[in-house]
Amino acid sequence: MTDTADDTDLPASRPERFHQARAAQAMAVLEDYAEMIGDLIEEMGEARITDIAGRMGVAHPTATKAVARLKREGLAVSRPYRGVFLTEEGAALAERVRARHRTVVDLLIAVGVPPETAEMDAEGLEHHVSDVTLRAFERYLAAAAKT
Amino acid sequence: MTDTADDTDLPASRPERFHQARAAQAMAVLEDYAEMIGDLIEEMGEARITDIAGRMGVAHPTATKAVARLKREGLAVSRPYRGVFLTEEGAALAERVRARHRTVVDLLIAVGVPPETAEMDAEGLEHHVSDVTLRAFERYLAAAAKT
DNA sequence: ACAAAAATGTAGCCTCGGCTTTAATTCTGT
DNA sequence: ACAGAATTAAAGCCGAGGCTACATTTTTGT
Ligand SMILES: [Mn+2]
Ligand SMILES: [Mn+2]
Ligand SMILES: [Mn+2]
Ligand SMILES: [Mn+2]
């Protein structure tokens, strides 16, 4: 045995933190596709595989597989050669993800990150921002606005 | 064609932002293992597969494969049944990652995230913090300290 | 010294998210 | 109407990062 029990771990053990980060990562693709499909439906009335793939920067078979996973998870529906639509649950996820994305970008800008960089980094960061952290960001932004 | 050219994209196109996030993610595991191996060597003089696996919260063959990748990328060395060691490049990476992790935690705390949550979220967030953003965080923390 | 325990390695399986290639279907313009 | 273009689907490849089960080697205790 090597370890002396475990460091500073009264609350979440170190392995637990890695587990959490991996779980968040597993949701990341689903979240981005849901948000993107929501965007497309709003902007152009429908979400086509080609457009999804184009905006995600992937080949269209990759988008097709992602949509298949969304469907499997009950977040989207589609029929062959028709567009993709979000279920209620999928739409709710998309909305949450969109709001969180905005908050993350705003927080980054508020602490001095250049807007362009903020937008860039937020695309990856957003998926690892917990609810607790998100609420802290919102409070910070509200307080900063009052100044 | 569907899209009306592209939204707000003078600088980094939307697909480009997703590419960037995916690239960052591809480094994440390497970064965490490098940092962990550095920690273990410092704390106990050597990094054993069992300890690496234990702290990462994975089965030991998973750690073995990660170390194999580190070796393949020139970041670590090891011989069968001996511990794992970082190359110069690996140690430099570990150091950078450790510093960035601290800065991210500090920034989160500074904007009002509970320390426990900050530590939790930072484990995933850190890998998506670009150099530009990291420097902005440092400036913010320095300014906040002066208050 | 040597048997049992612990650590490490190896093989083989899975899912996910990329990709290319090829087939099927739908849309479009004349 | 229908040929060609565009879109979508399907199949099959890859690497990464998980896992379990089993083999090998090293360490340890008597
Ligand atoms: Mn994203
Ligand atoms: Mn986003
Ligand atoms: Mn991490
Ligand atoms: Mn870390």
Short mmCIF file of C-alpha atoms (C1' of nucleotides) and ligand atoms in Angstrom, two decimals:
data_model
loop_
_atom_site.label_atom_id
_atom_site.label_comp_id
_atom_site.label_asym_id
_atom_site.label_seq_id
_atom_site.Cartn_x
_atom_site.Cartn_y
_atom_site.Cartn_z
CA MET A 1 0.00 0.00 0.00
CA THR A 2 1.27 3.44 -0.69
CA ASP A 3 -1.22 6.10 0.06
CA THR A 4 -1.73 7.47 3.51
CA ALA A 5 -5.46 7.11 3.38
CA ASP A 6 -6.38 10.18 1.33
CA ASP A 7 -5.24 13.71 1.37
CA THR A 8 -7.70 16.44 2.00
CA ASP A 9 -10.78 14.43 1.39
CA LEU A 10 -13.55 15.17 3.71
CA PRO A 11 -15.99 16.01 0.91
CA ALA A 12 -15.32 14.68 -2.60
CA SER A 13 -12.35 12.37 -2.91
CA ARG A 14 -9.85 12.93 -5.62
CA PRO A 15 -10.93 9.90 -7.66
CA GLU A 16 -14.47 11.19 -7.30
CA ARG A 17 -13.52 14.47 -8.86
CA PHE A 18 -12.09 12.69 -11.89
CA HIS A 19 -15.21 10.59 -12.15
CA GLN A 20 -17.26 13.74 -12.14
CA ALA A 21 -15.14 15.36 -14.84
CA ARG A 22 -15.47 12.24 -17.00
CA ALA A 23 -19.24 12.16 -16.52
CA ALA A 24 -19.48 15.81 -17.54
CA GLN A 25 -17.42 15.08 -20.62
CA ALA A 26 -19.71 12.23 -21.60
CA MET A 27 -22.58 14.71 -21.76
CA ALA A 28 -20.67 17.33 -23.73
CA VAL A 29 -21.36 16.09 -27.23
CA LEU A 30 -25.03 15.51 -26.49
CA GLU A 31 -25.34 19.01 -25.08
CA ASP A 32 -23.68 20.69 -28.03
CA TYR A 33 -25.78 18.83 -30.59
CA ALA A 34 -29.00 19.53 -28.69
CA GLU A 35 -28.17 23.21 -28.52
CA MET A 36 -27.22 23.30 -32.19
CA ILE A 37 -30.39 21.54 -33.29
CA GLY A 38 -32.40 24.01 -31.23
CA ASP A 39 -30.57 26.89 -32.88
CA LEU A 40 -31.21 25.55 -36.36
CA ILE A 41 -34.90 24.93 -35.75
CA GLU A 42 -35.30 28.44 -34.42
CA GLU A 43 -33.30 30.06 -37.20
CA MET A 44 -34.59 28.11 -40.15
CA GLY A 45 -37.53 26.09 -39.03
CA GLU A 46 -35.76 22.77 -39.28
CA ALA A 47 -32.52 21.02 -38.50
CA ARG A 48 -31.03 19.06 -41.39
CA ILE A 49 -28.17 16.63 -40.99
CA THR A 50 -26.06 18.58 -43.45
CA ASP A 51 -26.49 21.82 -41.54
CA ILE A 52 -25.85 20.19 -38.19
CA ALA A 53 -22.66 18.62 -39.52
CA GLY A 54 -21.57 21.87 -41.14
CA ARG A 55 -21.94 23.92 -38.00
CA MET A 56 -20.40 21.29 -35.76
CA GLY A 57 -17.45 21.00 -38.09
CA VAL A 58 -17.78 17.25 -38.63
CA ALA A 59 -18.55 14.93 -41.53
CA HIS A 60 -22.23 14.22 -41.93
CA PRO A 61 -22.02 10.57 -40.88
CA THR A 62 -20.61 11.80 -37.61
CA ALA A 63 -23.63 14.05 -37.16
CA THR A 64 -25.94 11.17 -38.04
CA LYS A 65 -24.40 9.04 -35.31
CA ALA A 66 -24.70 11.83 -32.78
CA VAL A 67 -28.35 12.27 -33.67
CA ALA A 68 -28.83 8.52 -33.28
CA ARG A 69 -27.48 8.81 -29.76
CA LEU A 70 -29.77 11.77 -29.01
CA LYS A 71 -32.69 9.66 -30.17
CA ARG A 72 -31.57 6.70 -28.11
CA GLU A 73 -31.45 8.96 -25.07
CA GLY A 74 -34.92 10.31 -25.76
CA LEU A 75 -33.72 13.82 -26.57
CA ALA A 76 -34.58 13.92 -30.27
CA VAL A 77 -36.74 12.30 -32.90
CA SER A 78 -36.41 11.98 -36.66
CA ARG A 79 -37.55 9.88 -39.58
CA PRO A 80 -35.41 8.88 -42.54
CA TYR A 81 -34.69 11.73 -44.91
CA ARG A 82 -36.61 14.15 -42.72
CA GLY A 83 -35.18 16.76 -40.39
CA VAL A 84 -34.31 16.28 -36.74
CA PHE A 85 -36.57 17.50 -33.94
CA LEU A 86 -36.07 17.81 -30.21
CA THR A 87 -38.33 16.15 -27.70
CA GLU A 88 -39.60 18.20 -24.79
CA GLU A 89 -36.70 16.90 -22.75
CA GLY A 90 -34.28 17.67 -25.57
CA ALA A 91 -35.62 21.19 -25.97
CA ALA A 92 -35.32 21.76 -22.24
CA LEU A 93 -31.72 20.58 -22.33
CA ALA A 94 -30.97 22.83 -25.30
CA GLU A 95 -32.41 25.81 -23.48
CA ARG A 96 -30.41 25.14 -20.33
CA VAL A 97 -27.24 24.64 -22.34
CA ARG A 98 -27.78 27.82 -24.30
CA ALA A 99 -28.32 29.87 -21.14
CA ARG A 100 -25.31 28.33 -19.43
CA HIS A 101 -23.15 29.03 -22.47
CA ARG A 102 -24.13 32.70 -22.37
CA THR A 103 -23.46 32.97 -18.67
CA VAL A 104 -20.02 31.39 -19.04
CA VAL A 105 -19.10 33.78 -21.84
CA ASP A 106 -20.34 36.76 -19.84
CA LEU A 107 -18.42 35.70 -16.75
CA LEU A 108 -15.22 35.28 -18.71
CA ILE A 109 -15.62 38.71 -20.26
CA ALA A 110 -16.42 40.19 -16.85
CA VAL A 111 -13.13 39.00 -15.41
CA GLY A 112 -11.19 40.39 -18.36
CA VAL A 113 -11.03 37.70 -21.03
CA PRO A 114 -11.21 39.12 -24.57
CA PRO A 115 -14.67 38.40 -26.04
CA GLU A 116 -13.30 36.37 -28.92
CA THR A 117 -11.27 34.17 -26.57
CA ALA A 118 -14.20 33.93 -24.18
CA GLU A 119 -16.39 32.58 -26.93
CA MET A 120 -13.70 30.12 -27.94
CA ASP A 121 -12.96 28.74 -24.48
CA ALA A 122 -16.59 28.68 -23.41
CA GLU A 123 -17.36 25.99 -25.95
CA GLY A 124 -15.35 23.51 -23.93
CA LEU A 125 -15.63 25.04 -20.47
CA GLU A 126 -19.42 25.16 -20.34
CA HIS A 127 -19.80 21.41 -19.97
CA HIS A 128 -17.85 21.38 -16.73
CA VAL A 129 -19.68 24.21 -15.00
CA SER A 130 -21.86 22.70 -12.27
CA ASP A 131 -25.15 24.21 -11.17
CA VAL A 132 -23.57 25.55 -8.03
CA THR A 133 -20.84 27.26 -10.03
CA LEU A 134 -23.34 28.55 -12.57
CA ARG A 135 -25.36 30.21 -9.84
CA ALA A 136 -22.21 31.76 -8.42
CA PHE A 137 -21.43 33.15 -11.87
CA GLU A 138 -24.92 34.61 -12.10
CA ARG A 139 -24.62 36.25 -8.71
CA TYR A 140 -21.25 37.67 -9.64
CA LEU A 141 -22.59 39.09 -12.88
CA ALA A 142 -25.62 40.57 -11.16
CA ALA A 143 -23.39 42.23 -8.56
CA ALA A 144 -21.00 43.52 -11.20
CA ALA A 145 -23.89 44.96 -13.19
CA LYS A 146 -24.99 46.98 -10.20
CA THR A 147 -21.68 48.83 -10.19
CA MET B 1 -27.49 25.42 -49.06
CA THR B 2 -29.15 26.57 -45.94
CA ASP B 3 -27.01 28.85 -43.91
CA THR B 4 -26.96 32.59 -44.39
CA ALA B 5 -23.19 32.68 -44.58
CA ASP B 6 -22.28 32.76 -40.89
CA ASP B 7 -23.39 34.77 -37.97
CA THR B 8 -20.85 36.72 -36.04
CA ASP B 9 -17.77 35.03 -37.39
CA LEU B 10 -15.08 37.38 -38.36
CA PRO B 11 -12.45 35.71 -36.18
CA ALA B 12 -12.93 32.05 -35.27
CA SER B 13 -15.77 30.33 -37.07
CA ARG B 14 -18.23 28.29 -35.13
CA PRO B 15 -16.93 24.95 -36.44
CA GLU B 16 -13.46 26.14 -35.51
CA ARG B 17 -14.52 26.64 -31.92
CA PHE B 18 -15.77 23.08 -31.73
CA HIS B 19 -12.55 21.84 -33.23
CA GLN B 20 -10.63 23.72 -30.61
CA ALA B 21 -12.74 22.28 -27.79
CA ARG B 22 -12.20 18.77 -29.13
CA ALA B 23 -8.46 19.32 -29.39
CA ALA B 24 -8.36 20.52 -25.79
CA GLN B 25 -10.30 17.47 -24.70
CA ALA B 26 -7.85 15.17 -26.46
CA MET B 27 -5.10 16.55 -24.23
CA ALA B 28 -7.09 16.30 -21.01
CA VAL B 29 -6.25 12.75 -20.03
CA LEU B 30 -2.57 13.21 -20.83
CA GLU B 31 -2.48 16.34 -18.72
CA ASP B 32 -4.15 14.77 -15.72
CA TYR B 33 -1.91 11.72 -15.75
CA ALA B 34 1.22 13.82 -16.15
CA GLU B 35 0.20 15.99 -13.23
CA MET B 36 -0.68 12.96 -11.11
CA ILE B 37 2.60 11.21 -11.82
CA GLY B 38 4.43 14.40 -10.89
CA ASP B 39 2.49 14.57 -7.64
CA LEU B 40 3.26 10.98 -6.76
CA ILE B 41 6.96 11.29 -7.48
CA GLU B 42 7.15 14.38 -5.35
CA GLU B 43 5.09 12.90 -2.50
CA MET B 44 6.53 9.42 -2.38
CA GLY B 45 9.57 9.36 -4.58
CA GLU B 46 8.00 7.19 -7.23
CA ALA B 47 4.82 6.72 -9.24
CA ARG B 48 3.50 3.16 -9.27
CA ILE B 49 0.79 2.01 -11.61
CA THR B 50 -1.39 0.97 -8.69
CA ASP B 51 -1.19 4.38 -7.08
CA ILE B 52 -1.78 6.20 -10.34
CA ALA B 53 -4.83 4.08 -11.01
CA GLY B 54 -6.11 4.50 -7.46
CA ARG B 55 -5.89 8.26 -7.52
CA MET B 56 -7.32 8.56 -11.01
CA GLY B 57 -10.21 6.34 -10.03
CA VAL B 58 -9.66 3.80 -12.82
CA ALA B 59 -8.72 0.14 -13.10
CA HIS B 60 -5.00 -0.48 -13.35
CA PRO B 61 -5.02 -1.61 -16.99
CA THR B 62 -6.57 1.74 -17.82
CA ALA B 63 -3.69 3.50 -16.10
CA THR B 64 -1.23 1.26 -17.91
CA LYS B 65 -2.70 2.27 -21.25
CA ALA B 66 -2.59 5.93 -20.35
CA VAL B 67 1.05 5.61 -19.36
CA ALA B 68 1.73 3.83 -22.65
CA ARG B 69 0.32 6.84 -24.43
CA LEU B 70 2.41 9.22 -22.34
CA LYS B 71 5.47 7.20 -23.30
CA ARG B 72 4.48 7.17 -26.94
CA GLU B 73 4.18 10.97 -26.80
CA GLY B 74 7.58 11.32 -25.17
CA LEU B 75 6.23 12.56 -21.86
CA ALA B 76 7.13 9.59 -19.67
CA VAL B 77 9.43 6.61 -19.45
CA SER B 78 9.19 3.31 -17.58
CA ARG B 79 10.48 -0.23 -17.60
CA PRO B 80 8.42 -3.32 -16.80
CA TYR B 81 7.59 -3.70 -13.12
CA ARG B 82 9.33 -0.44 -12.30
CA GLY B 83 7.71 2.89 -11.57
CA VAL B 84 6.84 5.57 -14.08
CA PHE B 85 8.96 8.68 -14.57
CA LEU B 86 8.40 11.91 -16.45
CA THR B 87 10.71 13.14 -19.16
CA GLU B 88 11.78 16.75 -19.08
CA GLU B 89 8.95 17.56 -21.40
CA GLY B 90 6.52 15.57 -19.25
CA ALA B 91 7.67 17.29 -16.08
CA ALA B 92 7.28 20.67 -17.74
CA LEU B 93 3.76 19.76 -18.79
CA ALA B 94 2.94 18.56 -15.28
CA GLU B 95 4.19 21.82 -13.83
CA ARG B 96 2.18 23.94 -16.23
CA VAL B 97 -0.92 21.86 -15.60
CA ARG B 98 -0.52 22.08 -11.84
CA ALA B 99 -0.14 25.85 -11.93
CA ARG B 100 -3.11 26.25 -14.24
CA HIS B 101 -5.24 24.04 -12.02
CA ARG B 102 -4.44 26.24 -9.03
CA THR B 103 -5.20 29.41 -10.92
CA VAL B 104 -8.54 28.07 -12.08
CA VAL B 105 -9.52 27.06 -8.55
CA ASP B 106 -8.46 30.44 -7.22
CA LEU B 107 -10.40 32.30 -9.88
CA LEU B 108 -13.53 30.31 -9.18
CA ILE B 109 -13.26 30.98 -5.48
CA ALA B 110 -12.60 34.65 -6.15
CA VAL B 111 -15.87 35.02 -8.03
CA GLY B 112 -17.81 33.28 -5.28
CA VAL B 113 -17.76 29.56 -5.99
CA PRO B 114 -17.57 27.44 -2.82
CA PRO B 115 -14.04 25.97 -2.50
CA GLU B 116 -15.25 22.39 -2.57
CA THR B 117 -17.22 23.00 -5.76
CA ALA B 118 -14.34 24.99 -7.23
CA GLU B 119 -12.02 22.04 -6.74
CA MET B 120 -14.58 19.70 -8.26
CA ASP B 121 -15.34 21.74 -11.36
CA ALA B 122 -11.73 22.77 -11.94
CA GLU B 123 -10.77 19.19 -12.69
CA GLY B 124 -12.73 19.37 -15.94
CA LEU B 125 -12.59 23.10 -16.63
CA GLU B 126 -8.82 23.45 -16.51
CA HIS B 127 -8.27 21.66 -19.81
CA HIS B 128 -10.29 24.23 -21.70
CA VAL B 129 -8.63 27.33 -20.30
CA SER B 130 -6.47 28.84 -23.02
CA ASP B 131 -3.27 30.74 -22.32
CA VAL B 132 -5.00 34.01 -23.04
CA THR B 133 -7.75 33.21 -20.55
CA LEU B 134 -5.26 31.96 -17.99
CA ARG B 135 -3.37 35.23 -18.14
CA ALA B 136 -6.64 37.13 -17.74
CA PHE B 137 -7.40 35.04 -14.65
CA GLU B 138 -3.96 35.84 -13.24
CA ARG B 139 -4.43 39.53 -13.82
CA TYR B 140 -7.83 39.43 -12.20
CA LEU B 141 -6.48 37.62 -9.15
CA ALA B 142 -3.57 40.01 -8.85
CA ALA B 143 -5.93 42.99 -9.02
CA ALA B 144 -8.32 41.43 -6.52
CA ALA B 145 -5.43 40.73 -4.13
CA LYS B 146 -4.48 44.41 -4.17
CA THR B 147 -7.89 45.29 -2.73
"C1'" DA C 1 14.13 -20.26 0.93
"C1'" DC C 2 9.94 -20.21 -0.64
"C1'" DA C 3 4.86 -19.87 -0.54
"C1'" DA C 4 1.41 -16.44 -0.50
"C1'" DA C 5 0.23 -11.82 -1.55
"C1'" DA C 6 0.68 -7.84 -4.17
"C1'" DA C 7 1.78 -5.49 -8.23
"C1'" DT C 8 2.14 -5.38 -12.98
"C1'" DG C 9 1.40 -6.93 -17.57
"C1'" DT C 10 -1.56 -8.89 -21.46
"C1'" DA C 11 -5.56 -10.08 -23.97
"C1'" DG C 12 -9.86 -9.09 -25.32
"C1'" DC C 13 -14.21 -6.72 -24.91
"C1'" DC C 14 -17.17 -2.40 -25.02
"C1'" DT C 15 -18.76 2.51 -26.27
"C1'" DC C 16 -17.93 6.80 -28.21
"C1'" DG C 17 -16.81 9.99 -31.68
"C1'" DG C 18 -14.13 10.83 -35.44
"C1'" DC C 19 -13.39 9.42 -40.59
"C1'" DT C 20 -14.08 7.57 -45.79
"C1'" DT C 21 -16.56 5.05 -49.13
"C1'" DT C 22 -20.59 3.49 -51.23
"C1'" DA C 23 -25.69 3.03 -51.61
"C1'" DA C 24 -30.28 4.83 -51.45
"C1'" DT C 25 -33.49 8.51 -51.53
"C1'" DT C 26 -35.26 13.02 -52.30
"C1'" DC C 27 -35.13 17.49 -54.67
"C1'" DT C 28 -34.66 20.36 -58.70
"C1'" DG C 29 -34.35 22.32 -63.13
"C1'" DT C 30 -35.36 21.84 -67.74
"C1'" DA D 1 -41.08 13.46 -66.49
"C1'" DC D 2 -36.90 12.48 -65.34
"C1'" DA D 3 -31.75 12.99 -65.22
"C1'" DG D 4 -28.50 14.95 -62.39
"C1'" DA D 5 -27.49 17.04 -58.02
"C1'" DA D 6 -27.87 17.08 -53.28
"C1'" DT D 7 -28.96 14.91 -49.21
"C1'" DT D 8 -29.20 11.17 -46.21
"C1'" DA D 9 -28.18 6.53 -44.83
"C1'" DA D 10 -25.25 2.44 -44.12
"C1'" DA D 11 -21.07 -0.03 -43.61
"C1'" DG D 12 -16.75 -0.40 -41.93
"C1'" DC D 13 -12.33 1.58 -40.32
"C1'" DC D 14 -9.60 3.89 -36.45
"C1'" DG D 15 -7.94 5.52 -31.77
"C1'" DA D 16 -9.07 6.68 -27.10
"C1'" DG D 17 -10.38 5.32 -22.77
"C1'" DG D 18 -13.09 2.55 -20.01
"C1'" DC D 19 -13.68 -2.48 -18.22
"C1'" DT D 20 -12.86 -7.80 -16.67
"C1'" DA D 21 -10.28 -11.97 -16.60
"C1'" DC D 22 -6.10 -14.15 -16.51
"C1'" DA D 23 -0.82 -14.60 -16.66
"C1'" DT D 24 3.47 -13.17 -14.99
"C1'" DT D 25 6.70 -11.08 -11.96
"C1'" DT D 26 8.12 -9.06 -7.76
"C1'" DT D 27 7.77 -8.39 -2.85
"C1'" DT D 28 7.03 -9.98 1.63
"C1'" DG D 29 6.60 -12.74 5.79
"C1'" DT D 30 7.67 -16.76 8.12
MN MN E 1 -19.74 23.16 -26.02
MN MN E 2 -22.06 25.88 -26.44
MN MN E 3 -8.28 17.66 -14.91
MN MN E 4 -6.09 18.93 -12.40
#
